[in-house]
Amino acid sequence: MTHQFVTVKGLELLSKVRTFCSELPEVEEKVDGFGHTTFRVKDKPFVMMGETDGQLLNQQQSKTK
């Protein structure tokens, strides 16, 4: 099962997040093994997005030292 965006709302949300993330330094966009669109720094995801019946946005953060 992939989690690619297919609805207009999902594609619009992806576009907005992509625009925001592209302004950040060192960010790369990749599709993971589950089909989620991820935004990463140094290969560590900080946003994972996918769509199934609705929309899903999962944000991850870690503490800075």
PDB file of N, CA, C and O in Angstrom, chain B, residues numbered from 101:
ATOM      1  N   MET B 101       0.843  -1.179   0.000  1.00  0.00           N
ATOM      2  CA  MET B 101       0.000   0.000   0.000  1.00  0.00           C
ATOM      3  C   MET B 101       0.886   1.240   0.000  1.00  0.00           C
ATOM      4  O   MET B 101       1.787   1.371   0.828  1.00  0.00           O
ATOM      5  N   THR B 102       0.624   2.139  -0.928  1.00  0.00           N
ATOM      6  CA  THR B 102       1.361   3.398  -0.939  1.00  0.00           C
ATOM      7  C   THR B 102       0.489   4.496  -0.346  1.00  0.00           C
ATOM      8  O   THR B 102      -0.730   4.364  -0.242  1.00  0.00           O
ATOM      9  N   HIS B 103       1.131   5.548   0.025  1.00  0.00           N
ATOM     10  CA  HIS B 103       0.426   6.666   0.640  1.00  0.00           C
ATOM     11  C   HIS B 103       0.626   7.923  -0.191  1.00  0.00           C
ATOM     12  O   HIS B 103       0.782   9.016   0.355  1.00  0.00           O
ATOM     13  N   GLN B 104       0.620   7.771  -1.509  1.00  0.00           N
ATOM     14  CA  GLN B 104       0.804   8.910  -2.388  1.00  0.00           C
ATOM     15  C   GLN B 104      -0.439   9.787  -2.345  1.00  0.00           C
ATOM     16  O   GLN B 104      -1.545   9.316  -2.082  1.00  0.00           O
ATOM     17  N   PHE B 105      -0.234  11.064  -2.608  1.00  0.00           N
ATOM     18  CA  PHE B 105      -1.340  12.019  -2.578  1.00  0.00           C
ATOM     19  C   PHE B 105      -2.121  11.958  -3.879  1.00  0.00           C
ATOM     20  O   PHE B 105      -1.550  11.979  -4.970  1.00  0.00           O
ATOM     21  N   VAL B 106      -3.447  11.882  -3.743  1.00  0.00           N
ATOM     22  CA  VAL B 106      -4.296  11.785  -4.922  1.00  0.00           C
ATOM     23  C   VAL B 106      -5.413  12.829  -4.927  1.00  0.00           C
ATOM     24  O   VAL B 106      -5.906  13.190  -5.996  1.00  0.00           O
ATOM     25  N   THR B 107      -5.818  13.317  -3.765  1.00  0.00           N
ATOM     26  CA  THR B 107      -6.892  14.302  -3.725  1.00  0.00           C
ATOM     27  C   THR B 107      -6.327  15.700  -3.920  1.00  0.00           C
ATOM     28  O   THR B 107      -5.142  15.943  -3.694  1.00  0.00           O
ATOM     29  N   VAL B 108      -7.184  16.605  -4.337  1.00  0.00           N
ATOM     30  CA  VAL B 108      -6.773  17.995  -4.527  1.00  0.00           C
ATOM     31  C   VAL B 108      -6.270  18.579  -3.207  1.00  0.00           C
ATOM     32  O   VAL B 108      -5.235  19.245  -3.178  1.00  0.00           O
ATOM     33  N   LYS B 109      -6.995  18.333  -2.117  1.00  0.00           N
ATOM     34  CA  LYS B 109      -6.564  18.846  -0.811  1.00  0.00           C
ATOM     35  C   LYS B 109      -5.211  18.282  -0.398  1.00  0.00           C
ATOM     36  O   LYS B 109      -4.366  19.008   0.125  1.00  0.00           O
ATOM     37  N   GLY B 110      -5.008  17.001  -0.627  1.00  0.00           N
ATOM     38  CA  GLY B 110      -3.738  16.376  -0.286  1.00  0.00           C
ATOM     39  C   GLY B 110      -2.586  16.956  -1.085  1.00  0.00           C
ATOM     40  O   GLY B 110      -1.519  17.228  -0.536  1.00  0.00           O
ATOM     41  N   LEU B 111      -2.800  17.148  -2.393  1.00  0.00           N
ATOM     42  CA  LEU B 111      -1.767  17.724  -3.251  1.00  0.00           C
ATOM     43  C   LEU B 111      -1.477  19.176  -2.882  1.00  0.00           C
ATOM     44  O   LEU B 111      -0.330  19.618  -2.943  1.00  0.00           O
ATOM     45  N   GLU B 112      -2.518  19.919  -2.499  1.00  0.00           N
ATOM     46  CA  GLU B 112      -2.318  21.308  -2.067  1.00  0.00           C
ATOM     47  C   GLU B 112      -1.511  21.360  -0.772  1.00  0.00           C
ATOM     48  O   GLU B 112      -0.614  22.190  -0.628  1.00  0.00           O
ATOM     49  N   LEU B 113      -1.831  20.472   0.168  1.00  0.00           N
ATOM     50  CA  LEU B 113      -1.094  20.426   1.427  1.00  0.00           C
ATOM     51  C   LEU B 113       0.373  20.061   1.174  1.00  0.00           C
ATOM     52  O   LEU B 113       1.273  20.682   1.739  1.00  0.00           O
ATOM     53  N   LEU B 114       0.609  19.076   0.341  1.00  0.00           N
ATOM     54  CA  LEU B 114       1.971  18.684   0.009  1.00  0.00           C
ATOM     55  C   LEU B 114       2.731  19.855  -0.612  1.00  0.00           C
ATOM     56  O   LEU B 114       3.894  20.083  -0.279  1.00  0.00           O
ATOM     57  N   SER B 115       2.093  20.586  -1.496  1.00  0.00           N
ATOM     58  CA  SER B 115       2.736  21.733  -2.131  1.00  0.00           C
ATOM     59  C   SER B 115       3.125  22.797  -1.112  1.00  0.00           C
ATOM     60  O   SER B 115       4.215  23.362  -1.190  1.00  0.00           O
ATOM     61  N   LYS B 116       2.242  23.072  -0.158  1.00  0.00           N
ATOM     62  CA  LYS B 116       2.534  24.070   0.877  1.00  0.00           C
ATOM     63  C   LYS B 116       3.684  23.624   1.774  1.00  0.00           C
ATOM     64  O   LYS B 116       4.572  24.416   2.090  1.00  0.00           O
ATOM     65  N   VAL B 117       3.669  22.361   2.180  1.00  0.00           N
ATOM     66  CA  VAL B 117       4.741  21.846   3.040  1.00  0.00           C
ATOM     67  C   VAL B 117       6.057  21.817   2.265  1.00  0.00           C
ATOM     68  O   VAL B 117       7.111  22.142   2.813  1.00  0.00           O
ATOM     69  N   ARG B 118       5.997  21.429   0.991  1.00  0.00           N
ATOM     70  CA  ARG B 118       7.200  21.394   0.150  1.00  0.00           C
ATOM     71  C   ARG B 118       7.799  22.802   0.026  1.00  0.00           C
ATOM     72  O   ARG B 118       9.015  22.969   0.127  1.00  0.00           O
ATOM     73  N   THR B 119       6.960  23.795  -0.189  1.00  0.00           N
ATOM     74  CA  THR B 119       7.433  25.178  -0.294  1.00  0.00           C
ATOM     75  C   THR B 119       8.093  25.614   1.003  1.00  0.00           C
ATOM     76  O   THR B 119       9.173  26.206   0.981  1.00  0.00           O
ATOM     77  N   PHE B 120       7.457  25.330   2.134  1.00  0.00           N
ATOM     78  CA  PHE B 120       8.016  25.703   3.434  1.00  0.00           C
ATOM     79  C   PHE B 120       9.356  25.010   3.669  1.00  0.00           C
ATOM     80  O   PHE B 120      10.337  25.657   4.036  1.00  0.00           O
ATOM     81  N   CYS B 121       9.394  23.709   3.458  1.00  0.00           N
ATOM     82  CA  CYS B 121      10.604  22.930   3.742  1.00  0.00           C
ATOM     83  C   CYS B 121      11.752  23.302   2.806  1.00  0.00           C
ATOM     84  O   CYS B 121      12.917  23.215   3.193  1.00  0.00           O
ATOM     85  N   SER B 122      11.436  23.711   1.592  1.00  0.00           N
ATOM     86  CA  SER B 122      12.501  24.056   0.646  1.00  0.00           C
ATOM     87  C   SER B 122      13.257  25.309   1.074  1.00  0.00           C
ATOM     88  O   SER B 122      14.364  25.560   0.595  1.00  0.00           O
ATOM     89  N   GLU B 123      12.672  26.093   1.966  1.00  0.00           N
ATOM     90  CA  GLU B 123      13.332  27.290   2.477  1.00  0.00           C
ATOM     91  C   GLU B 123      14.335  26.956   3.589  1.00  0.00           C
ATOM     92  O   GLU B 123      15.162  27.797   3.944  1.00  0.00           O
ATOM     93  N   LEU B 124      14.270  25.762   4.128  1.00  0.00           N
ATOM     94  CA  LEU B 124      15.143  25.365   5.227  1.00  0.00           C
ATOM     95  C   LEU B 124      16.460  24.818   4.687  1.00  0.00           C
ATOM     96  O   LEU B 124      16.480  24.194   3.627  1.00  0.00           O
ATOM     97  N   PRO B 125      17.570  25.046   5.410  1.00  0.00           N
ATOM     98  CA  PRO B 125      18.858  24.550   4.925  1.00  0.00           C
ATOM     99  C   PRO B 125      18.976  23.025   5.019  1.00  0.00           C
ATOM    100  O   PRO B 125      18.482  22.411   5.964  1.00  0.00           O
ATOM    101  N   GLU B 126      19.629  22.434   4.041  1.00  0.00           N
ATOM    102  CA  GLU B 126      19.987  21.011   4.020  1.00  0.00           C
ATOM    103  C   GLU B 126      18.804  20.045   3.922  1.00  0.00           C
ATOM    104  O   GLU B 126      18.984  18.849   4.152  1.00  0.00           O
ATOM    105  N   VAL B 127      17.625  20.513   3.595  1.00  0.00           N
ATOM    106  CA  VAL B 127      16.452  19.633   3.550  1.00  0.00           C
ATOM    107  C   VAL B 127      16.398  18.899   2.211  1.00  0.00           C
ATOM    108  O   VAL B 127      16.582  19.495   1.150  1.00  0.00           O
ATOM    109  N   GLU B 128      16.144  17.603   2.286  1.00  0.00           N
ATOM    110  CA  GLU B 128      15.942  16.771   1.105  1.00  0.00           C
ATOM    111  C   GLU B 128      14.556  16.145   1.185  1.00  0.00           C
ATOM    112  O   GLU B 128      14.089  15.786   2.267  1.00  0.00           O
ATOM    113  N   GLU B 129      13.914  16.020   0.056  1.00  0.00           N
ATOM    114  CA  GLU B 129      12.612  15.340  -0.021  1.00  0.00           C
ATOM    115  C   GLU B 129      12.841  13.948  -0.587  1.00  0.00           C
ATOM    116  O   GLU B 129      13.493  13.789  -1.618  1.00  0.00           O
ATOM    117  N   LYS B 130      12.301  12.938   0.092  1.00  0.00           N
ATOM    118  CA  LYS B 130      12.412  11.548  -0.359  1.00  0.00           C
ATOM    119  C   LYS B 130      11.093  10.839  -0.101  1.00  0.00           C
ATOM    120  O   LYS B 130      10.333  11.220   0.789  1.00  0.00           O
ATOM    121  N   VAL B 131      10.830   9.806  -0.886  1.00  0.00           N
ATOM    122  CA  VAL B 131       9.699   8.922  -0.634  1.00  0.00           C
ATOM    123  C   VAL B 131      10.266   7.693   0.059  1.00  0.00           C
ATOM    124  O   VAL B 131      11.193   7.059  -0.446  1.00  0.00           O
ATOM    125  N   ASP B 132       9.698   7.353   1.239  1.00  0.00           N
ATOM    126  CA  ASP B 132      10.219   6.209   1.990  1.00  0.00           C
ATOM    127  C   ASP B 132       9.651   4.898   1.455  1.00  0.00           C
ATOM    128  O   ASP B 132       8.873   4.893   0.501  1.00  0.00           O
ATOM    129  N   GLY B 133      10.037   3.814   2.063  1.00  0.00           N
ATOM    130  CA  GLY B 133       9.626   2.483   1.624  1.00  0.00           C
ATOM    131  C   GLY B 133       8.132   2.206   1.735  1.00  0.00           C
ATOM    132  O   GLY B 133       7.631   1.252   1.140  1.00  0.00           O
ATOM    133  N   PHE B 134       7.416   3.036   2.494  1.00  0.00           N
ATOM    134  CA  PHE B 134       5.969   2.874   2.648  1.00  0.00           C
ATOM    135  C   PHE B 134       5.197   3.801   1.721  1.00  0.00           C
ATOM    136  O   PHE B 134       3.966   3.783   1.713  1.00  0.00           O
ATOM    137  N   GLY B 135       5.906   4.611   0.941  1.00  0.00           N
ATOM    138  CA  GLY B 135       5.255   5.536   0.018  1.00  0.00           C
ATOM    139  C   GLY B 135       4.968   6.901   0.615  1.00  0.00           C
ATOM    140  O   GLY B 135       4.331   7.735  -0.028  1.00  0.00           O
ATOM    141  N   HIS B 136       5.433   7.143   1.845  1.00  0.00           N
ATOM    142  CA  HIS B 136       5.251   8.455   2.459  1.00  0.00           C
ATOM    143  C   HIS B 136       6.243   9.449   1.858  1.00  0.00           C
ATOM    144  O   HIS B 136       7.395   9.106   1.594  1.00  0.00           O
ATOM    145  N   THR B 137       5.793  10.664   1.649  1.00  0.00           N
ATOM    146  CA  THR B 137       6.699  11.741   1.280  1.00  0.00           C
ATOM    147  C   THR B 137       7.337  12.225   2.565  1.00  0.00           C
ATOM    148  O   THR B 137       6.640  12.566   3.520  1.00  0.00           O
ATOM    149  N   THR B 138       8.670  12.257   2.592  1.00  0.00           N
ATOM    150  CA  THR B 138       9.377  12.686   3.795  1.00  0.00           C
ATOM    151  C   THR B 138      10.289  13.855   3.464  1.00  0.00           C
ATOM    152  O   THR B 138      10.772  13.996   2.340  1.00  0.00           O
ATOM    153  N   PHE B 139      10.509  14.681   4.461  1.00  0.00           N
ATOM    154  CA  PHE B 139      11.456  15.787   4.371  1.00  0.00           C
ATOM    155  C   PHE B 139      12.493  15.522   5.442  1.00  0.00           C
ATOM    156  O   PHE B 139      12.158  15.313   6.608  1.00  0.00           O
ATOM    157  N   ARG B 140      13.772  15.531   5.037  1.00  0.00           N
ATOM    158  CA  ARG B 140      14.851  15.067   5.905  1.00  0.00           C
ATOM    159  C   ARG B 140      16.017  16.039   5.936  1.00  0.00           C
ATOM    160  O   ARG B 140      16.253  16.797   4.996  1.00  0.00           O
ATOM    161  N   VAL B 141      16.731  15.991   7.039  1.00  0.00           N
ATOM    162  CA  VAL B 141      18.017  16.653   7.171  1.00  0.00           C
ATOM    163  C   VAL B 141      18.996  15.576   7.625  1.00  0.00           C
ATOM    164  O   VAL B 141      18.768  14.900   8.628  1.00  0.00           O
ATOM    165  N   LYS B 142      20.080  15.424   6.883  1.00  0.00           N
ATOM    166  CA  LYS B 142      21.082  14.389   7.172  1.00  0.00           C
ATOM    167  C   LYS B 142      20.437  13.007   7.283  1.00  0.00           C
ATOM    168  O   LYS B 142      20.773  12.213   8.162  1.00  0.00           O
ATOM    169  N   ASP B 143      19.507  12.744   6.372  1.00  0.00           N
ATOM    170  CA  ASP B 143      18.767  11.482   6.253  1.00  0.00           C
ATOM    171  C   ASP B 143      17.880  11.158   7.454  1.00  0.00           C
ATOM    172  O   ASP B 143      17.462  10.012   7.618  1.00  0.00           O
ATOM    173  N   LYS B 144      17.587  12.148   8.293  1.00  0.00           N
ATOM    174  CA  LYS B 144      16.670  11.949   9.418  1.00  0.00           C
ATOM    175  C   LYS B 144      15.378  12.710   9.116  1.00  0.00           C
ATOM    176  O   LYS B 144      15.405  13.930   8.954  1.00  0.00           O
ATOM    177  N   PRO B 145      14.251  12.005   9.041  1.00  0.00           N
ATOM    178  CA  PRO B 145      12.997  12.671   8.701  1.00  0.00           C
ATOM    179  C   PRO B 145      12.487  13.555   9.836  1.00  0.00           C
ATOM    180  O   PRO B 145      12.543  13.187  11.010  1.00  0.00           O
ATOM    181  N   PHE B 146      11.987  14.735   9.454  1.00  0.00           N
ATOM    182  CA  PHE B 146      11.324  15.582  10.437  1.00  0.00           C
ATOM    183  C   PHE B 146       9.882  15.841  10.052  1.00  0.00           C
ATOM    184  O   PHE B 146       9.107  16.336  10.870  1.00  0.00           O
ATOM    185  N   VAL B 147       9.502  15.513   8.812  1.00  0.00           N
ATOM    186  CA  VAL B 147       8.098  15.524   8.392  1.00  0.00           C
ATOM    187  C   VAL B 147       7.880  14.289   7.528  1.00  0.00           C
ATOM    188  O   VAL B 147       8.650  14.020   6.607  1.00  0.00           O
ATOM    189  N   MET B 148       6.818  13.539   7.835  1.00  0.00           N
ATOM    190  CA  MET B 148       6.396  12.411   7.009  1.00  0.00           C
ATOM    191  C   MET B 148       4.935  12.627   6.665  1.00  0.00           C
ATOM    192  O   MET B 148       4.113  12.887   7.544  1.00  0.00           O
ATOM    193  N   MET B 149       4.616  12.520   5.394  1.00  0.00           N
ATOM    194  CA  MET B 149       3.249  12.778   4.947  1.00  0.00           C
ATOM    195  C   MET B 149       2.779  11.642   4.047  1.00  0.00           C
ATOM    196  O   MET B 149       3.550  11.069   3.279  1.00  0.00           O
ATOM    197  N   GLY B 150       1.503  11.338   4.165  1.00  0.00           N
ATOM    198  CA  GLY B 150       0.903  10.350   3.287  1.00  0.00           C
ATOM    199  C   GLY B 150      -0.599  10.512   3.299  1.00  0.00           C
ATOM    200  O   GLY B 150      -1.150  11.229   4.135  1.00  0.00           O
ATOM    201  N   GLU B 151      -1.258   9.848   2.375  1.00  0.00           N
ATOM    202  CA  GLU B 151      -2.713   9.941   2.278  1.00  0.00           C
ATOM    203  C   GLU B 151      -3.290   8.554   2.045  1.00  0.00           C
ATOM    204  O   GLU B 151      -2.816   7.800   1.196  1.00  0.00           O
ATOM    205  N   THR B 152      -4.322   8.234   2.816  1.00  0.00           N
ATOM    206  CA  THR B 152      -5.070   6.999   2.569  1.00  0.00           C
ATOM    207  C   THR B 152      -6.520   7.420   2.395  1.00  0.00           C
ATOM    208  O   THR B 152      -6.861   8.002   1.365  1.00  0.00           O
ATOM    209  N   ASP B 153      -7.378   7.148   3.358  1.00  0.00           N
ATOM    210  CA  ASP B 153      -8.776   7.576   3.268  1.00  0.00           C
ATOM    211  C   ASP B 153      -8.916   9.072   3.516  1.00  0.00           C
ATOM    212  O   ASP B 153      -9.824   9.711   2.984  1.00  0.00           O
ATOM    213  N   GLY B 154      -8.029   9.623   4.314  1.00  0.00           N
ATOM    214  CA  GLY B 154      -8.013  11.049   4.601  1.00  0.00           C
ATOM    215  C   GLY B 154      -6.602  11.541   4.430  1.00  0.00           C
ATOM    216  O   GLY B 154      -5.827  10.989   3.650  1.00  0.00           O
ATOM    217  N   GLN B 155      -6.275  12.571   5.156  1.00  0.00           N
ATOM    218  CA  GLN B 155      -4.924  13.103   5.066  1.00  0.00           C
ATOM    219  C   GLN B 155      -4.176  12.814   6.352  1.00  0.00           C
ATOM    220  O   GLN B 155      -4.761  12.753   7.434  1.00  0.00           O
ATOM    221  N   LEU B 156      -2.900  12.642   6.218  1.00  0.00           N
ATOM    222  CA  LEU B 156      -2.059  12.355   7.373  1.00  0.00           C
ATOM    223  C   LEU B 156      -0.851  13.255   7.322  1.00  0.00           C
ATOM    224  O   LEU B 156      -0.180  13.343   6.293  1.00  0.00           O
ATOM    225  N   LEU B 157      -0.568  13.918   8.410  1.00  0.00           N
ATOM    226  CA  LEU B 157       0.651  14.702   8.544  1.00  0.00           C
ATOM    227  C   LEU B 157       1.258  14.360   9.883  1.00  0.00           C
ATOM    228  O   LEU B 157       0.620  14.513  10.925  1.00  0.00           O
ATOM    229  N   ASN B 158       2.471  13.903   9.854  1.00  0.00           N
ATOM    230  CA  ASN B 158       3.158  13.504  11.088  1.00  0.00           C
ATOM    231  C   ASN B 158       4.445  14.286  11.174  1.00  0.00           C
ATOM    232  O   ASN B 158       5.297  14.185  10.291  1.00  0.00           O
ATOM    233  N   GLN B 159       4.595  15.060  12.220  1.00  0.00           N
ATOM    234  CA  GLN B 159       5.809  15.841  12.390  1.00  0.00           C
ATOM    235  C   GLN B 159       6.635  15.244  13.514  1.00  0.00           C
ATOM    236  O   GLN B 159       6.104  14.919  14.576  1.00  0.00           O
ATOM    237  N   GLN B 160       7.915  15.100  13.286  1.00  0.00           N
ATOM    238  CA  GLN B 160       8.821  14.586  14.297  1.00  0.00           C
ATOM    239  C   GLN B 160       9.839  15.648  14.633  1.00  0.00           C
ATOM    240  O   GLN B 160      10.293  16.383  13.755  1.00  0.00           O
ATOM    241  N   GLN B 161      10.196  15.733  15.879  1.00  0.00           N
ATOM    242  CA  GLN B 161      11.216  16.665  16.305  1.00  0.00           C
ATOM    243  C   GLN B 161      12.104  15.989  17.331  1.00  0.00           C
ATOM    244  O   GLN B 161      11.682  15.081  18.047  1.00  0.00           O
ATOM    245  N   SER B 162      13.312  16.441  17.383  1.00  0.00           N
ATOM    246  CA  SER B 162      14.195  15.969  18.439  1.00  0.00           C
ATOM    247  C   SER B 162      14.779  17.177  19.135  1.00  0.00           C
ATOM    248  O   SER B 162      14.842  18.272  18.576  1.00  0.00           O
ATOM    249  N   LYS B 163      15.203  16.959  20.357  1.00  0.00           N
ATOM    250  CA  LYS B 163      15.794  18.043  21.130  1.00  0.00           C
ATOM    251  C   LYS B 163      17.167  18.373  20.578  1.00  0.00           C
ATOM    252  O   LYS B 163      17.918  17.485  20.173  1.00  0.00           O
ATOM    253  N   THR B 164      17.482  19.640  20.566  1.00  0.00           N
ATOM    254  CA  THR B 164      18.831  20.032  20.168  1.00  0.00           C
ATOM    255  C   THR B 164      19.695  20.129  21.405  1.00  0.00           C
ATOM    256  O   THR B 164      19.237  20.529  22.475  1.00  0.00           O
ATOM    257  N   LYS B 165      20.924  19.765  21.247  1.00  0.00           N
ATOM    258  CA  LYS B 165      21.841  19.773  22.395  1.00  0.00           C
ATOM    259  C   LYS B 165      22.777  20.934  22.289  1.00  0.00           C
ATOM    260  O   LYS B 165      23.629  21.122  23.157  1.00  0.00           O
TER     261      LYS B 165
END
